[in-house]
mmCIF file of C-alpha atoms in Angstrom:
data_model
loop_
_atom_site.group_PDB
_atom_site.id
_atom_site.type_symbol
_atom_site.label_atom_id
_atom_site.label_comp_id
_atom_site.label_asym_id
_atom_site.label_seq_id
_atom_site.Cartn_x
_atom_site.Cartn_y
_atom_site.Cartn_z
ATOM 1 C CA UNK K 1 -67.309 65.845 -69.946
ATOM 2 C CA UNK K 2 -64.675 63.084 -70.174
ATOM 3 C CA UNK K 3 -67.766 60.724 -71.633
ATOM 4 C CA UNK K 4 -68.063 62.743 -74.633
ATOM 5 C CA UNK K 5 -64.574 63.379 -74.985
ATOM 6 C CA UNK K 6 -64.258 59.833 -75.068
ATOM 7 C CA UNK K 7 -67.276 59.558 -77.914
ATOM 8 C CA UNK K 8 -65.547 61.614 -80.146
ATOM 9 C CA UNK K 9 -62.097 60.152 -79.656
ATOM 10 C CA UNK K 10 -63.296 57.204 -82.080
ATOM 11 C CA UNK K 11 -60.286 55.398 -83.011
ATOM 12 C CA UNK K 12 -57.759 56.736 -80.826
ATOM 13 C CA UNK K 13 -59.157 54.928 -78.418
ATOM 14 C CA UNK K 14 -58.417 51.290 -79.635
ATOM 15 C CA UNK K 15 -60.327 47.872 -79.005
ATOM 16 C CA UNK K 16 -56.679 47.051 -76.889
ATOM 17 C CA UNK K 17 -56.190 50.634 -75.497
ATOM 18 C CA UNK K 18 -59.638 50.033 -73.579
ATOM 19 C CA UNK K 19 -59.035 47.368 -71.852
ATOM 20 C CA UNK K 20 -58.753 47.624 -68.355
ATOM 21 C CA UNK K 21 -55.537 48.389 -66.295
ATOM 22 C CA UNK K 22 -53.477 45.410 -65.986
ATOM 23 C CA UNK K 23 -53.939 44.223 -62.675
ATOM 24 C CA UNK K 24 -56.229 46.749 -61.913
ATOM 25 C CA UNK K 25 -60.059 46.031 -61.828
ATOM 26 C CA UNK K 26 -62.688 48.168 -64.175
ATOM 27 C CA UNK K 27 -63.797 51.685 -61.923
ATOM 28 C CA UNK K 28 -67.132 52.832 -62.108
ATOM 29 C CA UNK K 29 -66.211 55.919 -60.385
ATOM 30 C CA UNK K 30 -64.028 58.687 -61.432
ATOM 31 C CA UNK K 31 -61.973 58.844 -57.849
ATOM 32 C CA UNK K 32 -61.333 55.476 -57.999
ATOM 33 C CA UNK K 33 -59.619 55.131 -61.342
ATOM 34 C CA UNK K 34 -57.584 58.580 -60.161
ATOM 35 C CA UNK K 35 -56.375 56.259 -57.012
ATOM 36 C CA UNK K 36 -55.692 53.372 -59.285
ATOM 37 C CA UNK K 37 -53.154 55.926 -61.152
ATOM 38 C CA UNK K 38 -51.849 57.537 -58.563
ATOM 39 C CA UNK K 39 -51.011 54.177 -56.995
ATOM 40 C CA UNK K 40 -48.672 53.550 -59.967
ATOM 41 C CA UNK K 41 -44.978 54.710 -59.419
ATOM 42 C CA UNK K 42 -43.651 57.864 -59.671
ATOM 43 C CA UNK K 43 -40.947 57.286 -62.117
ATOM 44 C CA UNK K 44 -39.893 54.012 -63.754
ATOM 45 C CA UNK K 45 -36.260 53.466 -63.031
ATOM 46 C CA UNK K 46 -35.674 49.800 -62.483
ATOM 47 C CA UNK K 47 -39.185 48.478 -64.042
ATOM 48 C CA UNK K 48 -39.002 45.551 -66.310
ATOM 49 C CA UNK K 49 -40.476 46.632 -69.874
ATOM 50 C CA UNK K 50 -43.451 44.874 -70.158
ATOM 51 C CA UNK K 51 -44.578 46.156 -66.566
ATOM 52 C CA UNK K 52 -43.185 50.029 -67.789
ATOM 53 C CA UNK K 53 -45.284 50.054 -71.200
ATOM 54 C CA UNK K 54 -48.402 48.357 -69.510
ATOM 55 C CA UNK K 55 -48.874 52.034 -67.687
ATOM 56 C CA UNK K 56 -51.846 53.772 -67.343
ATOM 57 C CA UNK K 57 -50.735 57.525 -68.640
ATOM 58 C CA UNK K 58 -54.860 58.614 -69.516
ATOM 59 C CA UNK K 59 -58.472 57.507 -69.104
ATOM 60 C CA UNK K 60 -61.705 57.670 -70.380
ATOM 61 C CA UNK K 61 -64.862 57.091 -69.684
ATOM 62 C CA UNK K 62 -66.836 54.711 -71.457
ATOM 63 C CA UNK K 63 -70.635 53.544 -70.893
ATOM 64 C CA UNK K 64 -69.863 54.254 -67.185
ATOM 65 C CA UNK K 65 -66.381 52.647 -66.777
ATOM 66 C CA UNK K 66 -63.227 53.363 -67.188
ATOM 67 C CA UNK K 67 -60.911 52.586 -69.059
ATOM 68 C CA UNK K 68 -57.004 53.040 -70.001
ATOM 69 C CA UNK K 69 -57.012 55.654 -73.068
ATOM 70 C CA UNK K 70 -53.396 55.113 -73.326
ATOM 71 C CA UNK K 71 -50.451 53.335 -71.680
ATOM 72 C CA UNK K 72 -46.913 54.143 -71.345
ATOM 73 C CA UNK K 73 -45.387 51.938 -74.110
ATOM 74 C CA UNK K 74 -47.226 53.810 -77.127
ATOM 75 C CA UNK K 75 -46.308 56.149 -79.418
ATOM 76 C CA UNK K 76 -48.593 58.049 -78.829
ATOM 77 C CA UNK K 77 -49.535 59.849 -76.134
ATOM 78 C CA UNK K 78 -53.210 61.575 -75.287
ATOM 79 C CA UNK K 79 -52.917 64.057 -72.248
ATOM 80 C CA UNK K 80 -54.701 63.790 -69.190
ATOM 81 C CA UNK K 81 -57.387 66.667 -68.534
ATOM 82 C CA UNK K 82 -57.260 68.204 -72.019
ATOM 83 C CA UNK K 83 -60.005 70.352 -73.773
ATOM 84 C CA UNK K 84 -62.094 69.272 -77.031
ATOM 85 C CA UNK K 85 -62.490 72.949 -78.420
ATOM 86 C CA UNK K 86 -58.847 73.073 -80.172
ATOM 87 C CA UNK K 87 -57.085 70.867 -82.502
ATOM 88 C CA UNK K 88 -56.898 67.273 -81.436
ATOM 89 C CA UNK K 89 -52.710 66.915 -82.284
ATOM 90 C CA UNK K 90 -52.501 69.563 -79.597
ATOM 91 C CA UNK K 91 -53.872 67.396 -77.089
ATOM 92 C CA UNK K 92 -51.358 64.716 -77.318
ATOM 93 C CA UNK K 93 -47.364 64.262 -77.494
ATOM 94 C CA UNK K 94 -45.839 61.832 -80.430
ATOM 95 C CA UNK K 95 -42.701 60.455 -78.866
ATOM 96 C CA UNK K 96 -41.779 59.653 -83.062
ATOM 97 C CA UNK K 97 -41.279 63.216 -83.498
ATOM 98 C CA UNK K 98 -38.307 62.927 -81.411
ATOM 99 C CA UNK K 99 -34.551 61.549 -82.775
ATOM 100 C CA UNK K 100 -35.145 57.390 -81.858
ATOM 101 C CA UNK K 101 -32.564 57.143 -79.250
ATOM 102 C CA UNK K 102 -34.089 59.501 -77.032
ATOM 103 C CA UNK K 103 -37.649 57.871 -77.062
ATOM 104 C CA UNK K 104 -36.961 55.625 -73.554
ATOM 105 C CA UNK K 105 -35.498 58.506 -71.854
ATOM 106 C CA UNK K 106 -38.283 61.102 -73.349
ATOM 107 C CA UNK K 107 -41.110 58.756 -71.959
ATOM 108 C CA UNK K 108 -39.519 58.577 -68.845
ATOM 109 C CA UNK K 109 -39.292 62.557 -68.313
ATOM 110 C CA UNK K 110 -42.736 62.940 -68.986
ATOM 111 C CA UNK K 111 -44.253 60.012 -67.182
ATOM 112 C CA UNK K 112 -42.000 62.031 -64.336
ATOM 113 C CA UNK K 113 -43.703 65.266 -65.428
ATOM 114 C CA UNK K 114 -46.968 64.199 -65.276
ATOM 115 C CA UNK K 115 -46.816 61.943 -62.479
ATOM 116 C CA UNK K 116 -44.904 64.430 -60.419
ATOM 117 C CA UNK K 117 -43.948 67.566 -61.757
ATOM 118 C CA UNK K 118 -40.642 69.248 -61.039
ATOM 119 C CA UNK K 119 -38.602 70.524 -58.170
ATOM 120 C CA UNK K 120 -40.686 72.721 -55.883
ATOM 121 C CA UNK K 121 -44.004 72.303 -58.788
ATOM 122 C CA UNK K 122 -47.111 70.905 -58.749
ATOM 123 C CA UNK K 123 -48.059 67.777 -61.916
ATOM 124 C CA UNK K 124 -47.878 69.557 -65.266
ATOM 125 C CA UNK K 125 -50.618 70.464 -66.843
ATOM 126 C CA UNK K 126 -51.803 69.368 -70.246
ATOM 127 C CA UNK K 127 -50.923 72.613 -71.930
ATOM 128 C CA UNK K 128 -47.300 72.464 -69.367
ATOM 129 C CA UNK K 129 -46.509 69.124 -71.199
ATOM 130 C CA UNK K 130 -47.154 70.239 -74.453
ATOM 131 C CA UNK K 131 -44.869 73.620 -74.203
ATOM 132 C CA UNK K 132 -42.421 71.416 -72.508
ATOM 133 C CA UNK K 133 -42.416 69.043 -75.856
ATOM 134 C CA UNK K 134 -42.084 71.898 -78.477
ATOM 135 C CA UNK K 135 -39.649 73.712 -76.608
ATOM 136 C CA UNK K 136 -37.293 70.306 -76.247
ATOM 137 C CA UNK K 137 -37.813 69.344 -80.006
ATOM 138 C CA UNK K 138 -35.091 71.223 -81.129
ATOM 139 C CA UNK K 139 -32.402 70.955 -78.570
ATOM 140 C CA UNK K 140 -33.241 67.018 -79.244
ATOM 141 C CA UNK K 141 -32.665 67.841 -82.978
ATOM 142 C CA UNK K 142 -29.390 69.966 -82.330
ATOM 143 C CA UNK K 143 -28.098 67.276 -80.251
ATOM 144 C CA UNK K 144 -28.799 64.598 -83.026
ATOM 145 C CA UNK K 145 -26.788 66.547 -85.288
ATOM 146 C CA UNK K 146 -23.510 66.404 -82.877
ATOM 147 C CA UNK K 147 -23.929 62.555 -82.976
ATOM 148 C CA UNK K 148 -25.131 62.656 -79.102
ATOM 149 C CA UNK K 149 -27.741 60.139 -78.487
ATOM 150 C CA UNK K 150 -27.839 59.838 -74.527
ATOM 151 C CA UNK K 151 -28.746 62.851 -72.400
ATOM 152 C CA UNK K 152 -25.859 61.106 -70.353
ATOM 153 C CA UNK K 153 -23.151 62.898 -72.643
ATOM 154 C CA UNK K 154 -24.482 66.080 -72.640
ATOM 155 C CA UNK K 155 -22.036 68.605 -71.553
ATOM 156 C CA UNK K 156 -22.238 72.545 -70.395
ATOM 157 C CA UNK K 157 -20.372 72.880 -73.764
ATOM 158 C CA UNK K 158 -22.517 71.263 -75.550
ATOM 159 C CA UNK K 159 -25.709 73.303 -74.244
ATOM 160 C CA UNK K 160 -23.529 77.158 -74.757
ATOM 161 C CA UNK K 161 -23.550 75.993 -78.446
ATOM 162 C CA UNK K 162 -27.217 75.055 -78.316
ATOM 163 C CA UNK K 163 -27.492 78.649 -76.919
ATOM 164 C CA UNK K 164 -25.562 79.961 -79.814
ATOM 165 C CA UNK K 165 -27.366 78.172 -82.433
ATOM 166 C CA UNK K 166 -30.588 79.374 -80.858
ATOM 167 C CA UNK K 167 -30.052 82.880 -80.850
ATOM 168 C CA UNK K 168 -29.423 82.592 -84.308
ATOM 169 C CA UNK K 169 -32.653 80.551 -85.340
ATOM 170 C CA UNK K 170 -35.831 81.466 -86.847
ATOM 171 C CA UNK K 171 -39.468 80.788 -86.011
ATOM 172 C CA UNK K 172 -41.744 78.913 -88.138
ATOM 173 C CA UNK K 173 -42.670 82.637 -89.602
ATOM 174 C CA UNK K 174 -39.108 82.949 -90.554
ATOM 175 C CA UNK K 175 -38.289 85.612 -88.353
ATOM 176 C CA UNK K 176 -35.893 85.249 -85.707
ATOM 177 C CA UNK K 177 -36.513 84.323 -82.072
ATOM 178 C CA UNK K 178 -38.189 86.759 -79.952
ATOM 179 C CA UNK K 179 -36.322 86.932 -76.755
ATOM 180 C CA UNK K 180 -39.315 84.886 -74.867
ATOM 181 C CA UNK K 181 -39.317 82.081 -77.372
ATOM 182 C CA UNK K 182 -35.340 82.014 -76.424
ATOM 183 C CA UNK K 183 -36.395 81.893 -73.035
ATOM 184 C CA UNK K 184 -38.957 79.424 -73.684
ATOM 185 C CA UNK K 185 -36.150 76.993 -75.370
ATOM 186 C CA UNK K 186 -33.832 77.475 -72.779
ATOM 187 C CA UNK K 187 -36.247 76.565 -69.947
ATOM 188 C CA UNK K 188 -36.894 73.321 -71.665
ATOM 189 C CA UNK K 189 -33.239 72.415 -71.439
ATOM 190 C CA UNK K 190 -33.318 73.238 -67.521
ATOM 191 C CA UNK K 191 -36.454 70.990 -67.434
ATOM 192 C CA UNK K 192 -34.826 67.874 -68.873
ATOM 193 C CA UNK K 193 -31.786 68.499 -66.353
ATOM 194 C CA UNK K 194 -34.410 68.525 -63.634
ATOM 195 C CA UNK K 195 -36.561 66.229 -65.145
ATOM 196 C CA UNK K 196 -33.593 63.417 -66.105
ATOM 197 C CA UNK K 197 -32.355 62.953 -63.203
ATOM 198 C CA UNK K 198 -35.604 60.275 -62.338
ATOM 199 C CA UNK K 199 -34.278 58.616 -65.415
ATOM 200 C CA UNK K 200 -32.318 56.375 -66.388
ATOM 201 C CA UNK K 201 -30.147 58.544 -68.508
ATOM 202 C CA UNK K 202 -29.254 61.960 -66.673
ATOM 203 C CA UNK K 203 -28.093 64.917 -67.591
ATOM 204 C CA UNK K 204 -24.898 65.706 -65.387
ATOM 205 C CA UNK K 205 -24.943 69.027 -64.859
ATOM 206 C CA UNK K 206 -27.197 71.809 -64.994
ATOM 207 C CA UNK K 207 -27.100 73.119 -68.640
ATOM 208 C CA UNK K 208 -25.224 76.462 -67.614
ATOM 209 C CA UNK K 209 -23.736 76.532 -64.425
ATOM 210 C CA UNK K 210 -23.740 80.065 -62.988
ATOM 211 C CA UNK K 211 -26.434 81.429 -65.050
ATOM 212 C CA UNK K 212 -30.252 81.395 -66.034
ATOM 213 C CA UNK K 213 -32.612 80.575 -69.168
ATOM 214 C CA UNK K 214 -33.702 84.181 -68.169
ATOM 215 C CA UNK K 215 -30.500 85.969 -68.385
ATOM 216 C CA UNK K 216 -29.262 84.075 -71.297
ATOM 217 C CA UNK K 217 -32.126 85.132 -73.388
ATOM 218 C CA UNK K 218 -31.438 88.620 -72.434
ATOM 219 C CA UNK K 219 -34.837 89.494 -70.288
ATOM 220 C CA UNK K 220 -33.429 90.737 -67.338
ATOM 221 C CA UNK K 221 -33.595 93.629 -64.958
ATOM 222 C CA UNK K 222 -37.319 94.098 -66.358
ATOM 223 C CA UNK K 223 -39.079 92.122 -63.029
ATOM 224 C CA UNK K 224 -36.979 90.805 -60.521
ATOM 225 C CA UNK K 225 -39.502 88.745 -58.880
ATOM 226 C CA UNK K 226 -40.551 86.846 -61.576
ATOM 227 C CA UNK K 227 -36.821 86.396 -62.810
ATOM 228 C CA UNK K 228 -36.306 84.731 -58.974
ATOM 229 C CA UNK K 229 -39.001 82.554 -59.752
ATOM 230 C CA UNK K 230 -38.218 81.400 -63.041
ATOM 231 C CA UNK K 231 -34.864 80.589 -62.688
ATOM 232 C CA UNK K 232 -34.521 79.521 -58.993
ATOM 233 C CA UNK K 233 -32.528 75.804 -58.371
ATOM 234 C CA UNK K 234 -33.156 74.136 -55.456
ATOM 235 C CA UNK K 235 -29.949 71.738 -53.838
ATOM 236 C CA UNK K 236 -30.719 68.216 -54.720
ATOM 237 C CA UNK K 237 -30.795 67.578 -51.401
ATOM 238 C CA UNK K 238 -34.486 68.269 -51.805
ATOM 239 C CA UNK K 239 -35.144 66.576 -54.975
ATOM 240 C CA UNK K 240 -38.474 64.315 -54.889
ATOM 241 C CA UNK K 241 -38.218 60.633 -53.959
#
């Protein structure tokens, strides 16, 4: 239950974190602390930074009320919904892994993500937000080594190099990339396009105009249905509000 996850949180969940919404009252029931959230924006374009950091991204539980687990403006991270039988770091995303300059914009695509989800989806899930984060680490990193610190400047160029460099990368193991972990990279970059563009930095232009995550990581002809689904765009004449 989200009590006991909350009991065995100890110190991640700080004498400050627990503290009550600001502006919002304490919620002794679980539906109304989901309304309270939900009630928040979906994105935070145009909010001033103390009212952006002071949001509610998790709760807990605590002797019957709830209470904010973590808010926008840390670090760290704790995701909504997670389980307690794996390793705690996988339950959470630490923005410092990230090159600096990207931390406002990073926060914003995944308060998006979570708050919304992306064209055509449903929220991401807790284990959705995680992949999302591994698989964007290193295009992050590869972009930090070309001296490119706003998603803003990132060009169709620049993302066929990324593609380059990735088919030539290892995995932790030391072996290279299996053509799903490619795939897997590749998606991430379509995400922040998708994702970015309820930010205040976007990307501006899909990463590889013309083609797919799926066909650049060479798994195609193989299932045509769930290539379709995979890769599909939608006009941004029906992006979210």
């Amino acid at each position: 239950s989200i009590s006991t996850e909350a009991s065995i949180r100890g110190s991640r969940v700080g004498k400050d974190q627990t503290a009550p919404i600001l502006g919002m009252p304490e919620c002794t029931g679980s539906h109304s602390m989901s309304y309270l959230i939900d009630s928040q924006p979906l994105d935070t374009r145009g909010l001033e930074k103390d009212k952006r950091d002071a949001l509610a991204v998790n709760s807990v539980s605590v002797d019957g009320k709830w209470h904010v687990a973590c808010r926008y403006g840390d670090d760290i991270w704790e995701l909504p919904n997670t389980t307690t039988n794996r390793s705690r770091s996988l339950n959470w995303i630490d923005f410092r892994k990230a090159p600096s300059h990207f931390t406002q914009t990073l926060k914003q695509v995944f308060y998006r993500y979570l708050r919304r989800g992306r064209l055509g989806n449903s929220r991401g899930t807790a284990n959705q937000v995680r992949a999302l984060w591994m698989n964007a680490l290193p295009f992050l990193r590869f972009l930090d080594t070309l001296k490119i610190a706003r998603l803003a400047d990132v060009t169709p160029f620049t993302c066929a190099m990324y593609v380059s460099e990735s088919r030539s990368a290892n995995s932790l193991r030391g072996r290279p990339l299996t053509r799903e972990s490619l795939n897997n990279r590749l998606q991430a970059v379509e995400a922040l396009y998708d994702l970015s563009q309820y930010t205040d930095d976007k990307m501006p232009s899909f990463p590889w105009p013309d083609d797919s995550a799926w066909s650049l990581a060479g798994l195609t002809g193989s299932n045509r249905l769930l290539k379709y689904l995979s890769t599909r765009r939608l006009p941004e004449s029906q992006y979210y509000p």
